[in-house]
Amino acid sequence: MKELLRAREALKAIEGKLHKVAERSRGIIPYTTFDGHFDDTSKNSICWWTNGFFSGMMWQMYHYTGEKLYRELAEDIEKKLDENFMLPWGMDHDSGFKWLPTAVAHCKVDWNEKSFNRGLIAAENLAGRFNPNGSFIRAWNDSGDGSRAGTVIIDCMMNLPLLYWASDVTKDPRFSQIATRHADMAMKYFIRENGSAIHIGIFDPNSGEFLRSEGGQGYGVGSSWTRGQAWALYGFTLSALYTGEQKYLDTAKRVADNFILQMAKRPDTGIPIDFDQPFDCKREDSSAAAIAACGLLELGKFDEKYSEAALDILEFLIENRLSLDEDKDYLLWNCADSFWSNREQMTLIYADYFLLEALLKLIDKDLPIFTPDKEAKI
């Protein structure tokens, strides 16, 4: 009960702040902040992978409060992203991150034909990135030379709910079949024996042979980039919830167990950018913490120890990394987009989104944007 009270208190303070943030954020799509205020990716980065998250925050707040301002901002971002559809090189594996918190969220609040069409277009494009030889969804595009045709990343586990949603609403199993084949591939090649996850995998796009892993945004090849671990933790949990497959739940638990074990090695700090970074490196990533908390809360429905771990994370974030300054647009600070980034103590819009989602989960008031909008199958 103490945790629920704390979540409600935090949400009350966040609600007061976000109303002011929303008022001064009309017409923009934020990614990070400079001097405490949001940038605007709609001006020159309309295809950026995080462009759905502020809309997701607005839909969550509309679902929670009924305040029309939040809905207006969410719908505006959804319409702005139509431009992305007309830029084929800007369509990539992150369609889930862009259109689940925009068009699909809109459909879940109330049915809208245009939003349905947007969500289905995004799902069709994501499904079209599937390589049947390697059973993977291609991550990024290239200049047309095929150099990235075999590149796959763990982040894509979080985009699979777009495909599960498409199968549910169309009653067409093609989408979920692609999602499960990608999830099976990720289980085989991305999840190590100890439950940690690699970030990037390189396949031969013709034969489907797995060639090697790469360090990507983590500390290096073979390391455990914490946001990648969080994507895997939450992503496999979501595949379990959508499909009812025990193998995905078991994989999510393996990843979660390793995540909890690694956190225990650094009890006095937040979650590092990479679990394998040197212990004298104190750089953190609050976004990884917030994402992991969401996944752990869902896993907590099967084993209470995961809920307890989620509560520990959220307590740390609320007490130490949450800004309630109404003159600042961000919620969480001390985030990192990459271990090798020159910017330290960043703010990131997806960190704010997943913190909000986690707190709403705690009081059972979240809009199911990434999770199924009906009883889980498992």
CSV table of C-alpha atoms in Angstrom, one decimal, residues 13-352:
chain,number,residue,atom,x,y,z
A,13,ALA,CA,2.8,16.1,-8.9
A,14,ILE,CA,3.6,15.0,-12.4
A,15,GLU,CA,0.0,15.8,-13.5
A,16,GLY,CA,0.4,19.3,-12.3
A,17,LYS,CA,3.7,19.7,-14.1
A,18,LEU,CA,2.7,18.0,-17.4
A,19,HIS,CA,-0.3,20.3,-17.9
A,20,LYS,CA,2.0,23.3,-17.9
A,21,VAL,CA,4.5,21.4,-20.1
A,22,ALA,CA,1.7,20.5,-22.6
A,23,GLU,CA,0.5,24.1,-22.8
A,24,ARG,CA,3.9,25.3,-23.9
A,25,SER,CA,4.6,22.3,-26.2
A,26,ARG,CA,1.8,22.7,-28.7
A,27,GLY,CA,2.9,21.9,-32.2
A,28,ILE,CA,6.2,20.2,-31.4
A,29,ILE,CA,7.6,16.7,-31.3
A,30,PRO,CA,10.3,16.6,-28.6
A,31,TYR,CA,13.3,14.2,-28.2
A,32,THR,CA,15.5,15.9,-25.6
A,33,THR,CA,15.8,19.2,-23.9
A,34,PHE,CA,18.3,22.1,-24.1
A,35,ASP,CA,18.5,24.4,-21.1
A,36,GLY,CA,15.5,22.5,-19.7
A,37,HIS,CA,13.2,23.0,-22.7
A,38,PHE,CA,12.1,20.6,-25.4
A,39,ASP,CA,13.7,20.6,-28.9
A,40,ASP,CA,11.4,20.0,-31.9
A,41,THR,CA,12.2,17.1,-34.2
A,42,SER,CA,9.2,17.9,-36.4
A,43,LYS,CA,11.3,20.6,-38.0
A,44,ASN,CA,14.1,18.5,-39.5
A,45,SER,CA,13.8,14.9,-38.2
A,46,ILE,CA,10.2,13.8,-38.8
A,47,CYS,CA,11.4,10.2,-39.2
A,48,TRP,CA,13.3,10.1,-35.9
A,49,TRP,CA,12.6,6.9,-34.0
A,50,THR,CA,11.3,8.5,-30.8
A,51,ASN,CA,8.7,10.7,-32.4
A,52,GLY,CA,5.8,8.8,-31.0
A,53,PHE,CA,6.6,9.0,-27.3
A,54,PHE,CA,5.4,12.5,-26.5
A,55,SER,CA,2.1,11.5,-28.1
A,56,GLY,CA,2.1,8.4,-26.0
A,57,MET,CA,2.5,10.5,-22.9
A,58,MET,CA,-0.4,12.7,-24.0
A,59,TRP,CA,-2.6,9.7,-24.6
A,60,GLN,CA,-1.7,8.3,-21.2
A,61,MET,CA,-2.6,11.5,-19.5
A,62,TYR,CA,-5.8,11.9,-21.5
A,63,HIS,CA,-6.8,8.3,-20.5
A,64,TYR,CA,-6.0,9.1,-16.9
A,65,THR,CA,-7.5,12.6,-16.6
A,66,GLY,CA,-9.9,13.2,-19.5
A,67,GLU,CA,-8.2,16.5,-20.1
A,68,LYS,CA,-8.8,17.5,-23.8
A,69,LEU,CA,-5.5,19.4,-24.1
A,70,TYR,CA,-3.6,16.1,-24.0
A,71,ARG,CA,-5.7,14.6,-26.7
A,72,GLU,CA,-5.2,17.6,-28.9
A,73,LEU,CA,-1.5,17.4,-28.7
A,74,ALA,CA,-1.5,13.6,-29.3
A,75,GLU,CA,-3.7,13.9,-32.4
A,76,ASP,CA,-1.5,16.7,-33.8
A,77,ILE,CA,1.6,14.6,-33.6
A,78,GLU,CA,-0.2,11.6,-35.2
A,79,LYS,CA,-1.1,13.8,-38.2
A,80,LYS,CA,2.4,15.2,-38.4
A,81,LEU,CA,3.9,11.7,-38.8
A,82,ASP,CA,2.0,11.2,-42.0
A,83,GLU,CA,4.9,12.9,-43.6
A,84,ASN,CA,7.1,10.0,-42.5
A,85,PHE,CA,5.0,7.6,-44.7
A,86,MET,CA,6.1,9.5,-47.8
A,87,LEU,CA,9.8,9.2,-47.0
A,88,PRO,CA,10.6,5.5,-47.6
A,89,TRP,CA,14.2,5.8,-46.3
A,90,GLY,CA,12.7,7.0,-43.1
A,91,MET,CA,10.6,3.9,-42.6
A,92,ASP,CA,12.5,1.4,-40.5
A,93,HIS,CA,12.0,-1.2,-37.7
A,94,ASP,CA,11.0,1.5,-35.3
A,95,SER,CA,7.5,1.8,-36.8
A,96,GLY,CA,6.2,0.4,-33.5
A,97,PHE,CA,7.8,3.1,-31.5
A,98,LYS,CA,6.3,5.7,-33.8
A,99,TRP,CA,2.8,4.4,-34.5
A,100,LEU,CA,1.8,2.4,-31.4
A,101,PRO,CA,1.8,5.5,-29.2
A,102,THR,CA,0.1,7.6,-31.9
A,103,ALA,CA,-2.3,5.9,-34.3
A,104,VAL,CA,-2.8,2.7,-32.4
A,105,ALA,CA,-3.2,4.5,-29.1
A,106,HIS,CA,-5.9,6.6,-30.7
A,107,CYS,CA,-7.7,3.5,-31.9
A,108,LYS,CA,-7.6,2.1,-28.4
A,109,VAL,CA,-9.1,5.2,-26.9
A,110,ASP,CA,-11.8,5.4,-29.5
A,111,TRP,CA,-12.0,3.8,-33.0
A,112,ASN,CA,-10.9,6.1,-35.7
A,113,GLU,CA,-10.7,4.9,-39.4
A,114,LYS,CA,-7.8,7.2,-40.3
A,115,SER,CA,-5.8,6.1,-37.2
A,116,PHE,CA,-6.6,2.5,-38.0
A,117,ASN,CA,-5.2,3.0,-41.6
A,118,ARG,CA,-2.1,4.6,-40.2
A,119,GLY,CA,-1.4,1.8,-37.8
A,120,LEU,CA,-2.0,-0.8,-40.5
A,121,ILE,CA,0.2,1.0,-43.0
A,122,ALA,CA,3.0,1.0,-40.4
A,123,ALA,CA,2.5,-2.7,-39.6
A,124,GLU,CA,2.5,-3.7,-43.3
A,125,ASN,CA,5.8,-1.8,-43.8
A,126,LEU,CA,7.3,-3.4,-40.7
A,127,ALA,CA,6.2,-6.8,-41.9
A,128,GLY,CA,7.8,-6.1,-45.3
A,129,ARG,CA,11.2,-5.7,-43.6
A,130,PHE,CA,11.1,-9.4,-42.7
A,131,ASN,CA,13.9,-11.6,-44.2
A,132,PRO,CA,12.6,-15.2,-44.3
A,133,ASN,CA,16.1,-16.7,-44.8
A,134,GLY,CA,17.3,-15.5,-41.4
A,135,SER,CA,13.9,-15.0,-39.8
A,136,PHE,CA,14.7,-11.5,-38.8
A,137,ILE,CA,13.2,-8.0,-39.3
A,138,ARG,CA,15.8,-5.7,-40.8
A,139,ALA,CA,16.7,-2.8,-38.5
A,140,TRP,CA,18.0,0.2,-40.5
A,141,ASN,CA,18.1,1.3,-44.1
A,142,ASP,CA,21.2,2.2,-46.1
A,143,SER,CA,21.9,4.2,-49.2
A,144,GLY,CA,20.7,1.4,-51.5
A,145,ASP,CA,23.9,-0.6,-51.5
A,146,GLY,CA,22.6,-3.3,-49.2
A,147,SER,CA,25.2,-2.7,-46.5
A,148,ARG,CA,22.6,-2.9,-43.8
A,149,ALA,CA,20.4,-5.5,-45.2
A,150,GLY,CA,21.5,-8.0,-42.6
A,151,THR,CA,21.6,-5.7,-39.5
A,152,VAL,CA,19.3,-6.6,-36.6
A,153,ILE,CA,18.9,-5.0,-33.2
A,154,ILE,CA,17.4,-6.1,-29.9
A,155,ASP,CA,15.3,-2.9,-29.8
A,156,CYS,CA,13.0,-4.5,-32.4
A,157,MET,CA,11.5,-6.8,-29.7
A,158,MET,CA,9.6,-3.7,-28.5
A,159,ASN,CA,8.2,-3.0,-32.0
A,160,LEU,CA,6.6,-6.5,-32.4
A,161,PRO,CA,3.4,-5.4,-30.6
A,162,LEU,CA,2.5,-3.4,-33.7
A,163,LEU,CA,2.4,-6.7,-35.6
A,164,TYR,CA,0.5,-8.5,-32.9
A,165,TRP,CA,-2.0,-5.6,-32.9
A,166,ALA,CA,-2.4,-5.9,-36.7
A,167,SER,CA,-3.1,-9.6,-36.5
A,168,ASP,CA,-5.7,-9.0,-33.7
A,169,VAL,CA,-7.6,-6.3,-35.6
A,170,THR,CA,-7.4,-7.8,-39.0
A,171,LYS,CA,-7.7,-11.5,-38.0
A,172,ASP,CA,-4.8,-12.1,-40.4
A,173,PRO,CA,-2.1,-14.3,-38.8
A,174,ARG,CA,0.7,-13.2,-41.1
A,175,PHE,CA,1.7,-10.3,-38.8
A,176,SER,CA,1.9,-12.4,-35.7
A,177,GLN,CA,3.7,-15.2,-37.6
A,178,ILE,CA,6.4,-12.7,-38.6
A,179,ALA,CA,6.6,-11.4,-35.0
A,180,THR,CA,7.1,-14.8,-33.5
A,181,ARG,CA,9.7,-15.9,-36.0
A,182,HIS,CA,11.7,-12.7,-35.2
A,183,ALA,CA,11.2,-13.4,-31.5
A,184,ASP,CA,12.5,-17.0,-31.9
A,185,MET,CA,15.5,-15.7,-33.8
A,186,ALA,CA,16.2,-13.2,-31.0
A,187,MET,CA,16.0,-15.9,-28.4
A,188,LYS,CA,18.5,-18.0,-30.3
A,189,TYR,CA,21.1,-15.4,-31.3
A,190,PHE,CA,20.6,-12.3,-29.0
A,191,ILE,CA,20.1,-13.8,-25.6
A,192,ARG,CA,23.3,-15.1,-24.0
A,193,GLU,CA,23.5,-18.1,-21.7
A,194,ASN,CA,23.6,-15.8,-18.6
A,195,GLY,CA,20.5,-13.9,-19.7
A,196,SER,CA,22.2,-10.8,-21.0
A,197,ALA,CA,21.4,-9.5,-24.5
A,198,ILE,CA,23.6,-8.4,-27.4
A,199,HIS,CA,22.7,-5.1,-29.0
A,200,ILE,CA,23.4,-5.6,-32.7
A,201,GLY,CA,23.5,-8.8,-34.7
A,202,ILE,CA,24.8,-9.0,-38.3
A,203,PHE,CA,23.4,-11.7,-40.6
A,204,ASP,CA,24.2,-12.7,-44.2
A,205,PRO,CA,21.0,-11.4,-45.8
A,206,ASN,CA,21.1,-14.0,-48.6
A,207,SER,CA,21.8,-17.2,-46.6
A,208,GLY,CA,20.5,-16.0,-43.3
A,209,GLU,CA,23.7,-17.1,-41.5
A,210,PHE,CA,24.5,-15.3,-38.3
A,211,LEU,CA,27.9,-13.7,-38.7
A,212,ARG,CA,28.7,-11.7,-35.6
A,213,SER,CA,27.6,-9.3,-32.9
A,214,GLU,CA,28.5,-5.7,-32.5
A,215,GLY,CA,28.6,-3.4,-29.4
A,216,GLY,CA,26.4,-0.7,-30.8
A,217,GLN,CA,25.4,1.8,-28.2
A,218,GLY,CA,27.0,-0.1,-25.3
A,219,TYR,CA,30.4,-0.3,-23.8
A,220,GLY,CA,31.7,-2.7,-26.4
A,221,VAL,CA,31.4,-6.0,-28.2
A,222,GLY,CA,30.2,-8.6,-25.6
A,223,SER,CA,29.0,-6.1,-23.1
A,224,SER,CA,25.5,-5.6,-21.7
A,225,TRP,CA,24.1,-2.2,-22.7
A,226,THR,CA,21.4,-1.6,-20.1
A,227,ARG,CA,18.8,-0.1,-22.4
A,228,GLY,CA,19.2,-3.1,-24.6
A,229,GLN,CA,18.7,-5.4,-21.6
A,230,ALA,CA,15.5,-3.4,-20.8
A,231,TRP,CA,14.2,-3.7,-24.4
A,232,ALA,CA,14.8,-7.5,-24.2
A,233,LEU,CA,13.2,-7.8,-20.8
A,234,TYR,CA,10.0,-5.9,-21.7
A,235,GLY,CA,10.0,-7.1,-25.3
A,236,PHE,CA,10.0,-10.8,-24.5
A,237,THR,CA,7.4,-10.2,-21.8
A,238,LEU,CA,5.1,-8.6,-24.3
A,239,SER,CA,5.5,-11.5,-26.8
A,240,ALA,CA,4.5,-13.8,-24.0
A,241,LEU,CA,1.5,-11.7,-23.2
A,242,TYR,CA,0.4,-11.6,-26.8
A,243,THR,CA,1.0,-15.2,-27.8
A,244,GLY,CA,0.7,-17.2,-24.6
A,245,GLU,CA,4.0,-18.9,-25.4
A,246,GLN,CA,5.8,-20.1,-22.2
A,247,LYS,CA,9.2,-19.9,-24.0
A,248,TYR,CA,8.9,-16.1,-24.3
A,249,LEU,CA,8.0,-15.8,-20.6
A,250,ASP,CA,10.9,-18.0,-19.6
A,251,THR,CA,13.3,-15.9,-21.7
A,252,ALA,CA,11.9,-12.7,-20.2
A,253,LYS,CA,12.5,-14.1,-16.7
A,254,ARG,CA,16.1,-15.1,-17.6
A,255,VAL,CA,16.8,-11.5,-18.8
A,256,ALA,CA,15.1,-10.0,-15.7
A,257,ASP,CA,17.0,-12.3,-13.4
A,258,ASN,CA,20.3,-11.2,-14.9
A,259,PHE,CA,19.1,-7.5,-14.8
A,260,ILE,CA,18.3,-7.8,-11.1
A,261,LEU,CA,21.6,-9.5,-10.4
A,262,GLN,CA,23.6,-6.8,-12.1
A,263,MET,CA,21.7,-4.1,-10.3
A,264,ALA,CA,22.6,-5.7,-7.0
A,265,LYS,CA,26.3,-5.2,-7.8
A,266,ARG,CA,25.8,-1.4,-7.8
A,267,PRO,CA,23.4,-0.9,-4.9
A,268,ASP,CA,24.2,2.8,-4.2
A,269,THR,CA,23.7,4.2,-7.7
A,270,GLY,CA,21.2,4.3,-10.6
A,271,ILE,CA,21.4,1.9,-13.5
A,272,PRO,CA,24.6,2.3,-15.5
A,273,ILE,CA,24.7,2.8,-19.2
A,274,ASP,CA,26.3,-0.6,-19.5
A,275,PHE,CA,26.5,-3.3,-16.9
A,276,ASP,CA,30.1,-4.0,-18.0
A,277,GLN,CA,31.3,-0.5,-17.9
A,278,PRO,CA,34.1,0.0,-15.3
A,279,PHE,CA,32.9,0.4,-11.7
A,280,ASP,CA,34.7,3.7,-11.4
A,281,CYS,CA,32.5,5.0,-14.3
A,282,LYS,CA,29.4,6.5,-12.7
A,283,ARG,CA,27.5,7.3,-15.8
A,284,GLU,CA,23.9,6.2,-15.7
A,285,ASP,CA,20.9,5.7,-17.9
A,286,SER,CA,17.6,6.5,-16.2
A,287,SER,CA,15.7,5.6,-19.4
A,288,ALA,CA,16.9,2.0,-19.1
A,289,ALA,CA,15.6,2.0,-15.5
A,290,ALA,CA,12.2,3.2,-16.5
A,291,ILE,CA,11.8,0.7,-19.4
A,292,ALA,CA,12.9,-2.1,-17.2
A,293,ALA,CA,10.4,-1.1,-14.5
A,294,CYS,CA,7.6,-1.4,-16.9
A,295,GLY,CA,8.7,-4.9,-18.0
A,296,LEU,CA,9.3,-6.0,-14.4
A,297,LEU,CA,5.8,-4.9,-13.4
A,298,GLU,CA,4.3,-7.0,-16.1
A,299,LEU,CA,6.5,-10.0,-15.0
A,300,GLY,CA,5.3,-9.3,-11.5
A,301,LYS,CA,2.0,-10.7,-12.4
A,302,PHE,CA,3.7,-14.1,-12.6
A,303,ASP,CA,6.2,-13.7,-9.7
A,304,GLU,CA,6.1,-11.1,-7.0
A,305,LYS,CA,9.9,-10.8,-6.9
A,306,TYR,CA,9.8,-8.9,-10.2
A,307,SER,CA,7.3,-6.4,-8.9
A,308,GLU,CA,9.5,-5.8,-5.9
A,309,ALA,CA,12.5,-5.1,-8.2
A,310,ALA,CA,10.3,-2.7,-10.2
A,311,LEU,CA,9.3,-0.9,-7.1
A,312,ASP,CA,12.9,-0.5,-6.0
A,313,ILE,CA,13.8,1.1,-9.4
A,314,LEU,CA,10.8,3.4,-9.3
A,315,GLU,CA,11.6,4.5,-5.7
A,316,PHE,CA,15.1,5.4,-6.7
A,317,LEU,CA,13.9,7.3,-9.8
A,318,ILE,CA,11.3,9.2,-7.9
A,319,GLU,CA,13.6,10.1,-5.0
A,320,ASN,CA,16.7,10.9,-7.0
A,321,ARG,CA,16.1,11.4,-10.7
A,322,LEU,CA,12.7,13.0,-11.1
A,323,SER,CA,12.4,16.7,-11.7
A,324,LEU,CA,9.1,18.3,-10.7
A,325,ASP,CA,10.3,21.8,-11.5
A,326,GLU,CA,7.5,23.2,-13.6
A,327,ASP,CA,9.8,25.5,-15.5
A,328,LYS,CA,11.7,22.4,-16.9
A,329,ASP,CA,10.0,20.3,-19.6
A,330,TYR,CA,11.6,16.9,-18.7
A,331,LEU,CA,10.7,14.5,-15.9
A,332,LEU,CA,13.8,12.2,-15.7
A,333,TRP,CA,17.4,13.3,-15.9
A,334,ASN,CA,20.7,11.5,-16.0
A,335,CYS,CA,19.8,9.5,-19.1
A,336,ALA,CA,22.1,8.5,-21.9
A,337,ASP,CA,21.4,7.8,-25.6
A,338,SER,CA,24.7,5.9,-25.9
A,339,PHE,CA,27.7,5.0,-23.8
A,340,TRP,CA,29.9,6.9,-26.2
A,341,SER,CA,27.8,10.0,-26.4
A,342,ASN,CA,29.4,13.3,-25.7
A,343,ARG,CA,26.3,14.5,-23.8
A,344,GLU,CA,26.1,13.5,-20.2
A,345,GLN,CA,23.0,13.6,-17.9
A,346,MET,CA,20.7,13.9,-20.9
A,347,THR,CA,17.0,14.0,-20.8
A,348,LEU,CA,15.1,11.7,-23.2
A,349,ILE,CA,11.4,11.7,-24.1
A,350,TYR,CA,11.1,7.9,-23.9
A,351,ALA,CA,12.5,7.9,-20.4
A,352,ASP,CA,9.6,10.2,-19.4
